[in-house]
mmCIF file of C-alpha atoms in Angstrom:
data_model
loop_
_atom_site.group_PDB
_atom_site.id
_atom_site.type_symbol
_atom_site.label_atom_id
_atom_site.label_comp_id
_atom_site.label_asym_id
_atom_site.label_seq_id
_atom_site.Cartn_x
_atom_site.Cartn_y
_atom_site.Cartn_z
ATOM 1 C CA MET A 65 124.859 148.839 86.394
ATOM 2 C CA ARG A 66 121.229 148.710 86.961
ATOM 3 C CA LEU A 67 119.800 145.538 88.422
ATOM 4 C CA PRO A 68 116.334 144.091 87.368
ATOM 5 C CA PRO A 69 113.197 145.145 89.455
ATOM 6 C CA SER A 70 113.281 140.975 89.974
ATOM 7 C CA PHE A 71 116.608 140.695 91.548
ATOM 8 C CA PRO A 72 116.629 139.495 95.238
ATOM 9 C CA SER A 73 116.827 142.217 97.840
ATOM 10 C CA ASP A 74 117.828 140.063 100.542
ATOM 11 C CA VAL A 75 120.680 137.994 98.852
ATOM 12 C CA GLN A 76 122.575 135.490 101.476
ATOM 13 C CA ALA A 77 124.908 134.183 98.952
ATOM 14 C CA PHE A 78 126.208 134.439 95.697
ATOM 15 C CA ALA A 79 127.176 130.952 93.695
ATOM 16 C CA CYS A 80 129.289 131.003 90.845
ATOM 17 C CA ASP A 81 130.445 128.571 88.371
ATOM 18 C CA PHE A 82 134.405 129.146 87.673
ATOM 19 C CA ASP A 83 135.384 129.173 84.235
ATOM 20 C CA ARG A 84 133.583 131.520 81.740
ATOM 21 C CA THR A 85 132.005 132.958 84.384
ATOM 22 C CA LEU A 86 133.978 133.796 87.412
ATOM 23 C CA VAL A 87 137.293 133.992 85.099
ATOM 24 C CA GLY A 88 137.468 134.775 81.373
ATOM 25 C CA ARG A 89 139.185 132.829 78.578
ATOM 26 C CA ASP A 90 142.632 133.683 80.017
ATOM 27 C CA GLY A 91 141.879 131.789 83.357
ATOM 28 C CA LEU A 92 143.088 134.483 85.717
ATOM 29 C CA LEU A 93 141.060 135.750 88.617
ATOM 30 C CA HIS A 94 141.315 139.708 87.877
ATOM 31 C CA PRO A 95 141.685 142.362 90.904
ATOM 32 C CA ARG A 96 138.153 143.671 90.110
ATOM 33 C CA THR A 97 136.784 140.287 90.542
ATOM 34 C CA ARG A 98 139.066 139.522 93.749
ATOM 35 C CA GLY A 99 137.957 142.706 95.232
ATOM 36 C CA ALA A 100 134.200 142.177 94.664
ATOM 37 C CA ILE A 101 134.638 138.717 96.500
ATOM 38 C CA ALA A 102 136.253 140.394 99.375
ATOM 39 C CA ARG A 103 133.384 143.100 99.256
ATOM 40 C CA SER A 104 130.867 140.616 99.645
ATOM 41 C CA GLN A 105 132.537 138.838 101.903
ATOM 42 C CA ALA A 106 132.749 141.989 104.092
ATOM 43 C CA ALA A 107 128.993 142.107 103.741
ATOM 44 C CA GLY A 108 128.478 139.003 105.422
ATOM 45 C CA ILE A 109 127.630 137.574 101.706
ATOM 46 C CA PRO A 110 129.923 134.570 100.844
ATOM 47 C CA VAL A 111 130.689 133.750 97.129
ATOM 48 C CA ILE A 112 130.553 130.162 96.468
ATOM 49 C CA VAL A 113 132.614 128.182 93.428
ATOM 50 C CA ALA A 114 130.466 125.641 91.909
ATOM 51 C CA THR A 115 132.661 123.979 89.276
ATOM 52 C CA GLY A 116 133.342 120.713 87.025
ATOM 53 C CA ARG A 117 136.758 121.410 88.081
ATOM 54 C CA MET A 118 138.696 118.940 90.460
ATOM 55 C CA PHE A 119 139.452 120.368 93.592
ATOM 56 C CA ARG A 120 143.427 120.390 93.087
ATOM 57 C CA SER A 121 142.651 122.657 90.014
ATOM 58 C CA VAL A 122 140.412 125.104 91.669
ATOM 59 C CA GLY A 123 141.924 125.064 95.289
ATOM 60 C CA PRO A 124 144.629 127.774 94.416
ATOM 61 C CA TYR A 125 142.477 130.212 93.048
ATOM 62 C CA LEU A 126 140.117 129.748 95.988
ATOM 63 C CA ALA A 127 143.119 130.685 98.283
ATOM 64 C CA GLU A 128 143.717 133.587 96.320
ATOM 65 C CA ALA A 129 140.256 134.801 96.638
ATOM 66 C CA GLY A 130 140.127 134.095 100.552
ATOM 67 C CA ILE A 131 137.118 131.870 99.831
ATOM 68 C CA GLU A 132 136.902 129.257 102.902
ATOM 69 C CA GLU A 133 133.254 127.928 102.114
ATOM 70 C CA PRO A 134 132.709 124.533 100.691
ATOM 71 C CA VAL A 135 133.396 124.363 96.858
ATOM 72 C CA VAL A 136 131.268 122.184 94.787
ATOM 73 C CA CYS A 137 133.453 120.327 92.293
ATOM 74 C CA TYR A 138 133.231 117.699 89.582
ATOM 75 C CA GLN A 139 129.915 119.197 88.472
ATOM 76 C CA GLY A 140 128.406 118.553 91.898
ATOM 77 C CA ALA A 141 129.644 114.868 92.351
ATOM 78 C CA ALA A 142 131.941 116.154 95.413
ATOM 79 C CA VAL A 143 131.846 119.167 97.737
ATOM 80 C CA VAL A 144 135.370 119.764 99.404
ATOM 81 C CA ASP A 145 136.457 121.830 102.522
ATOM 82 C CA PRO A 146 139.112 124.353 100.939
ATOM 83 C CA ALA A 147 140.929 124.343 104.144
ATOM 84 C CA SER A 148 141.681 120.818 104.615
ATOM 85 C CA GLY A 149 140.886 119.190 100.876
ATOM 86 C CA THR A 150 138.400 116.811 102.662
ATOM 87 C CA PHE A 151 135.511 115.416 100.699
ATOM 88 C CA LEU A 152 132.443 116.600 102.596
ATOM 89 C CA LEU A 153 130.372 114.708 100.099
ATOM 90 C CA HIS A 154 131.217 112.467 97.507
ATOM 91 C CA GLU A 155 129.056 111.002 94.917
ATOM 92 C CA PRO A 156 131.128 109.057 92.311
ATOM 93 C CA LEU A 157 129.995 107.067 89.388
ATOM 94 C CA LYS A 158 129.255 103.698 90.148
ATOM 95 C CA LEU A 159 132.431 101.073 89.307
ATOM 96 C CA ASP A 160 130.584 98.738 86.892
ATOM 97 C CA THR A 161 129.117 101.745 84.990
ATOM 98 C CA ALA A 162 132.262 103.371 84.486
ATOM 99 C CA ARG A 163 134.132 100.272 83.111
ATOM 100 C CA GLU A 164 130.968 100.338 80.669
ATOM 101 C CA VAL A 165 131.414 103.912 79.713
ATOM 102 C CA ILE A 166 135.405 103.739 79.466
ATOM 103 C CA THR A 167 135.122 100.677 77.098
ATOM 104 C CA LEU A 168 132.615 102.383 75.006
ATOM 105 C CA LEU A 169 134.277 105.905 74.555
ATOM 106 C CA ALA A 170 137.562 103.709 74.028
ATOM 107 C CA ALA A 171 136.014 101.733 71.098
ATOM 108 C CA LEU A 172 135.090 105.287 69.466
ATOM 109 C CA GLY A 173 138.376 106.284 69.700
ATOM 110 C CA HIS A 174 138.199 108.747 72.610
ATOM 111 C CA PRO A 175 139.429 106.965 75.917
ATOM 112 C CA PRO A 176 138.100 109.284 78.768
ATOM 113 C CA ASN A 177 140.165 110.945 81.426
ATOM 114 C CA CYS A 178 139.320 109.277 84.745
ATOM 115 C CA TYR A 179 139.194 111.203 88.168
ATOM 116 C CA VAL A 180 140.008 109.030 91.276
ATOM 117 C CA GLY A 181 140.726 110.541 94.454
ATOM 118 C CA ASP A 182 141.339 114.089 93.345
ATOM 119 C CA ASN A 183 143.971 112.719 90.939
ATOM 120 C CA LEU A 184 143.505 112.246 87.075
ATOM 121 C CA TYR A 185 144.292 109.253 85.214
ATOM 122 C CA VAL A 186 144.485 107.968 81.483
ATOM 123 C CA ASP A 187 145.334 104.900 79.904
ATOM 124 C CA ARG A 188 147.616 106.431 77.617
ATOM 125 C CA HIS A 189 148.405 110.112 76.702
ATOM 126 C CA THR A 190 147.089 111.663 73.460
ATOM 127 C CA GLU A 191 146.773 114.952 72.229
ATOM 128 C CA TYR A 192 143.555 115.831 73.871
ATOM 129 C CA SER A 193 144.956 114.538 77.359
ATOM 130 C CA ARG A 194 148.109 116.425 76.998
ATOM 131 C CA ARG A 195 145.798 119.709 75.888
ATOM 132 C CA TYR A 196 143.633 119.197 78.838
ATOM 133 C CA ALA A 197 146.368 118.788 81.324
ATOM 134 C CA GLU A 198 148.054 122.009 80.040
ATOM 135 C CA PHE A 199 144.633 123.834 80.451
ATOM 136 C CA GLN A 200 144.047 122.583 83.778
ATOM 137 C CA HIS A 201 147.726 122.702 84.891
ATOM 138 C CA LEU A 202 147.701 119.229 86.050
ATOM 139 C CA PRO A 203 149.429 115.935 86.389
ATOM 140 C CA VAL A 204 148.221 113.069 84.511
ATOM 141 C CA GLU A 205 149.123 109.729 85.266
ATOM 142 C CA GLU A 206 149.239 107.006 82.376
ATOM 143 C CA VAL A 207 148.056 103.690 83.788
ATOM 144 C CA GLY A 208 147.476 101.283 80.808
ATOM 145 C CA ASP A 209 144.258 99.656 80.256
ATOM 146 C CA LEU A 210 141.921 101.945 82.516
ATOM 147 C CA VAL A 211 138.989 98.914 82.731
ATOM 148 C CA SER A 212 141.389 96.678 84.041
ATOM 149 C CA TRP A 213 143.395 99.320 86.494
ATOM 150 C CA LEU A 214 140.073 100.975 87.652
ATOM 151 C CA VAL A 215 139.206 99.109 91.329
ATOM 152 C CA GLU A 216 137.486 102.282 92.835
ATOM 153 C CA ALA A 217 134.322 104.081 91.853
ATOM 154 C CA PRO A 218 135.613 107.369 89.938
ATOM 155 C CA THR A 219 134.350 110.690 90.782
ATOM 156 C CA LYS A 220 133.756 111.471 86.958
ATOM 157 C CA LEU A 221 134.717 110.519 83.275
ATOM 158 C CA VAL A 222 135.544 113.209 80.860
ATOM 159 C CA ALA A 223 136.086 112.498 77.243
ATOM 160 C CA VAL A 224 137.913 115.284 75.269
ATOM 161 C CA ALA A 225 137.624 115.837 71.709
ATOM 162 C CA ASP A 226 137.231 118.258 68.673
ATOM 163 C CA PRO A 227 133.741 120.407 69.425
ATOM 164 C CA GLU A 228 132.237 118.584 66.466
ATOM 165 C CA ALA A 229 132.702 115.112 67.739
ATOM 166 C CA ILE A 230 131.256 115.640 71.046
ATOM 167 C CA PRO A 231 127.328 115.029 69.794
ATOM 168 C CA ALA A 232 128.035 111.595 68.487
ATOM 169 C CA LEU A 233 130.048 110.762 71.596
ATOM 170 C CA ARG A 234 127.153 112.080 73.828
ATOM 171 C CA ALA A 235 124.429 110.226 71.736
ATOM 172 C CA ALA A 236 126.490 106.820 72.028
ATOM 173 C CA VAL A 237 126.550 107.248 75.916
ATOM 174 C CA ALA A 238 123.012 108.097 76.100
ATOM 175 C CA ASN A 239 121.945 105.260 73.960
ATOM 176 C CA GLN A 240 123.869 102.928 75.927
ATOM 177 C CA LEU A 241 123.780 103.924 79.325
ATOM 178 C CA ALA A 242 120.563 105.873 79.807
ATOM 179 C CA GLY A 243 119.486 106.640 83.412
ATOM 180 C CA ARG A 244 122.751 105.312 84.549
ATOM 181 C CA VAL A 245 125.119 108.534 83.869
ATOM 182 C CA PHE A 246 124.619 112.169 84.225
ATOM 183 C CA VAL A 247 126.032 113.685 80.933
ATOM 184 C CA THR A 248 126.583 117.114 80.115
ATOM 185 C CA THR A 249 129.052 119.609 78.500
ATOM 186 C CA SER A 250 130.965 122.241 80.197
ATOM 187 C CA LEU A 251 133.343 123.702 77.597
ATOM 188 C CA PRO A 252 132.661 122.710 73.785
ATOM 189 C CA HIS A 253 135.550 120.042 73.722
ATOM 190 C CA LEU A 254 134.589 118.241 77.229
ATOM 191 C CA LEU A 255 131.800 115.644 77.378
ATOM 192 C CA GLU A 256 131.293 114.851 81.227
ATOM 193 C CA MET A 257 130.028 111.909 82.848
ATOM 194 C CA GLY A 258 129.089 111.429 86.414
ATOM 195 C CA ASN A 259 126.767 110.075 88.915
ATOM 196 C CA PRO A 260 123.189 110.660 87.760
ATOM 197 C CA ALA A 261 122.370 111.883 91.538
ATOM 198 C CA ALA A 262 124.767 114.831 91.343
ATOM 199 C CA SER A 263 124.714 118.203 89.529
ATOM 200 C CA LYS A 264 126.104 121.338 90.783
ATOM 201 C CA GLY A 265 122.315 122.140 91.931
ATOM 202 C CA THR A 266 122.645 119.162 94.362
ATOM 203 C CA GLY A 267 125.978 120.063 95.340
ATOM 204 C CA ILE A 268 124.800 123.745 96.064
ATOM 205 C CA ALA A 269 121.749 122.343 97.880
ATOM 206 C CA PHE A 270 124.175 120.693 100.539
ATOM 207 C CA VAL A 271 126.296 123.718 100.803
ATOM 208 C CA ALA A 272 123.391 125.801 101.578
ATOM 209 C CA GLU A 273 122.068 123.500 104.215
ATOM 210 C CA ARG A 274 125.556 123.019 105.619
ATOM 211 C CA LEU A 275 125.749 126.981 105.684
ATOM 212 C CA GLY A 276 122.561 127.589 106.938
ATOM 213 C CA ILE A 277 121.404 129.585 103.910
ATOM 214 C CA SER A 278 117.975 129.442 102.074
ATOM 215 C CA LEU A 279 118.304 128.444 98.492
ATOM 216 C CA ASP A 280 115.957 131.046 97.577
ATOM 217 C CA ARG A 281 117.953 133.643 98.432
ATOM 218 C CA ILE A 282 121.028 132.428 96.668
ATOM 219 C CA VAL A 283 122.008 134.286 93.469
ATOM 220 C CA SER A 284 123.870 131.666 90.922
ATOM 221 C CA PHE A 285 125.899 132.398 87.927
ATOM 222 C CA GLY A 286 126.831 130.254 85.202
ATOM 223 C CA ASP A 287 127.717 129.998 81.333
ATOM 224 C CA GLY A 288 127.567 126.226 80.083
ATOM 225 C CA GLU A 289 124.874 123.453 79.960
ATOM 226 C CA ASN A 290 126.592 122.123 83.116
ATOM 227 C CA ASP A 291 124.859 125.191 85.117
ATOM 228 C CA LEU A 292 121.639 124.415 84.096
ATOM 229 C CA GLU A 293 120.712 122.531 87.430
ATOM 230 C CA LEU A 294 122.843 125.441 89.114
ATOM 231 C CA ILE A 295 120.694 128.217 87.987
ATOM 232 C CA ALA A 296 117.317 126.081 88.709
ATOM 233 C CA GLU A 297 118.225 125.169 92.192
ATOM 234 C CA ALA A 298 118.995 128.833 93.428
ATOM 235 C CA GLY A 299 116.516 131.631 93.766
ATOM 236 C CA PHE A 300 117.857 133.635 90.959
ATOM 237 C CA GLY A 301 119.866 132.415 88.267
ATOM 238 C CA VAL A 302 121.984 134.549 85.940
ATOM 239 C CA ALA A 303 123.637 133.791 82.852
ATOM 240 C CA VAL A 304 126.699 135.456 81.328
ATOM 241 C CA GLU A 305 125.883 137.049 77.943
ATOM 242 C CA ASP A 306 127.952 134.712 75.753
ATOM 243 C CA ALA A 307 126.356 131.645 77.662
ATOM 244 C CA ASN A 308 125.280 128.423 76.173
ATOM 245 C CA PRO A 309 121.877 128.962 74.598
ATOM 246 C CA LEU A 310 119.690 126.719 76.852
ATOM 247 C CA LEU A 311 121.433 128.828 79.900
ATOM 248 C CA LEU A 312 120.236 131.658 78.275
ATOM 249 C CA GLU A 313 116.935 130.990 77.540
ATOM 250 C CA ARG A 314 116.228 129.581 81.157
ATOM 251 C CA ALA A 315 117.899 132.306 83.017
ATOM 252 C CA ASP A 316 116.252 134.764 85.409
ATOM 253 C CA TRP A 317 118.431 137.236 83.735
ATOM 254 C CA ILE A 318 121.886 137.994 81.816
ATOM 255 C CA CYS A 319 124.757 139.766 83.010
ATOM 256 C CA PRO A 320 128.094 140.886 80.801
ATOM 257 C CA SER A 321 130.451 138.231 80.275
ATOM 258 C CA ALA A 322 133.526 137.161 81.917
ATOM 259 C CA GLU A 323 135.669 138.865 79.588
ATOM 260 C CA VAL A 324 134.601 142.251 80.999
ATOM 261 C CA GLU A 325 133.937 140.708 85.073
ATOM 262 C CA GLY A 326 130.519 140.704 84.531
ATOM 263 C CA VAL A 327 129.949 138.827 87.925
ATOM 264 C CA ALA A 328 131.880 141.505 89.540
ATOM 265 C CA THR A 329 129.863 144.010 88.112
ATOM 266 C CA VAL A 330 126.889 142.393 89.390
ATOM 267 C CA ILE A 331 128.057 141.836 93.002
ATOM 268 C CA ASP A 332 129.169 145.699 93.227
ATOM 269 C CA ALA A 333 125.799 146.690 91.920
ATOM 270 C CA TYR A 334 124.028 144.862 94.510
ATOM 271 C CA LEU A 335 126.312 145.784 97.586
ATOM 272 C CA GLU A 336 125.823 149.554 96.207
ATOM 273 C CA SER A 337 121.798 149.244 96.447
ATOM 274 C CA LEU A 338 122.366 148.057 99.900
ATOM 275 C CA ALA A 339 124.161 151.384 100.966
#
């Protein structure tokens, strides 16, 4: 692969979204990608993961890849130390706001997933919650009336629905809670809601400062609308070729998709350019 002339020559870190960017639709971390991560680490260039997933979902992959740097989780609402599971940064959704969102979505027929303390809760299991739990390989606890049960500010809320239903749900949340909720999509069937002060961009800025890395010297990769802040915050933003149209429009460059391990191809090309 030939990197574009604008590609940074002095990369200090790679920051990668997880689903559909670092791993493909099969959800597996393939050998070439693991190898590229290891080679980058050996060259002194960490690979930082920035994901919408909860920590307990992405943690096993970090261990598999040997990634020890803090991981940005929950769309940036939490930064977690992989070794201990300690939240280094936590910016949850305000409790009253969360209750309002839950009430609204339940009235629309899509009671959300609720994340508290790196655990996942629902008022009652639905086809969508079961599908989500299977996709993420996660236990889900049914608690009854979420609004009454919720006494702690949740890290985020997620409505799971058929993709064609997501725009109406998003419009309803935006109309009622404008400015009080960060609303984005990750996968087509997921509407994600969190603290408006948090995003993958703020998360990667926190990690960069903690590691003593310049944001201008980070190359970031993403595929979804929820990666817009990530590629804007980093010095050079790359979208995989099957990414959300907004991301494709705003990225500095486009690389092959996760299905052909495009991120690994870019990392290896950069490392070869240093030789």
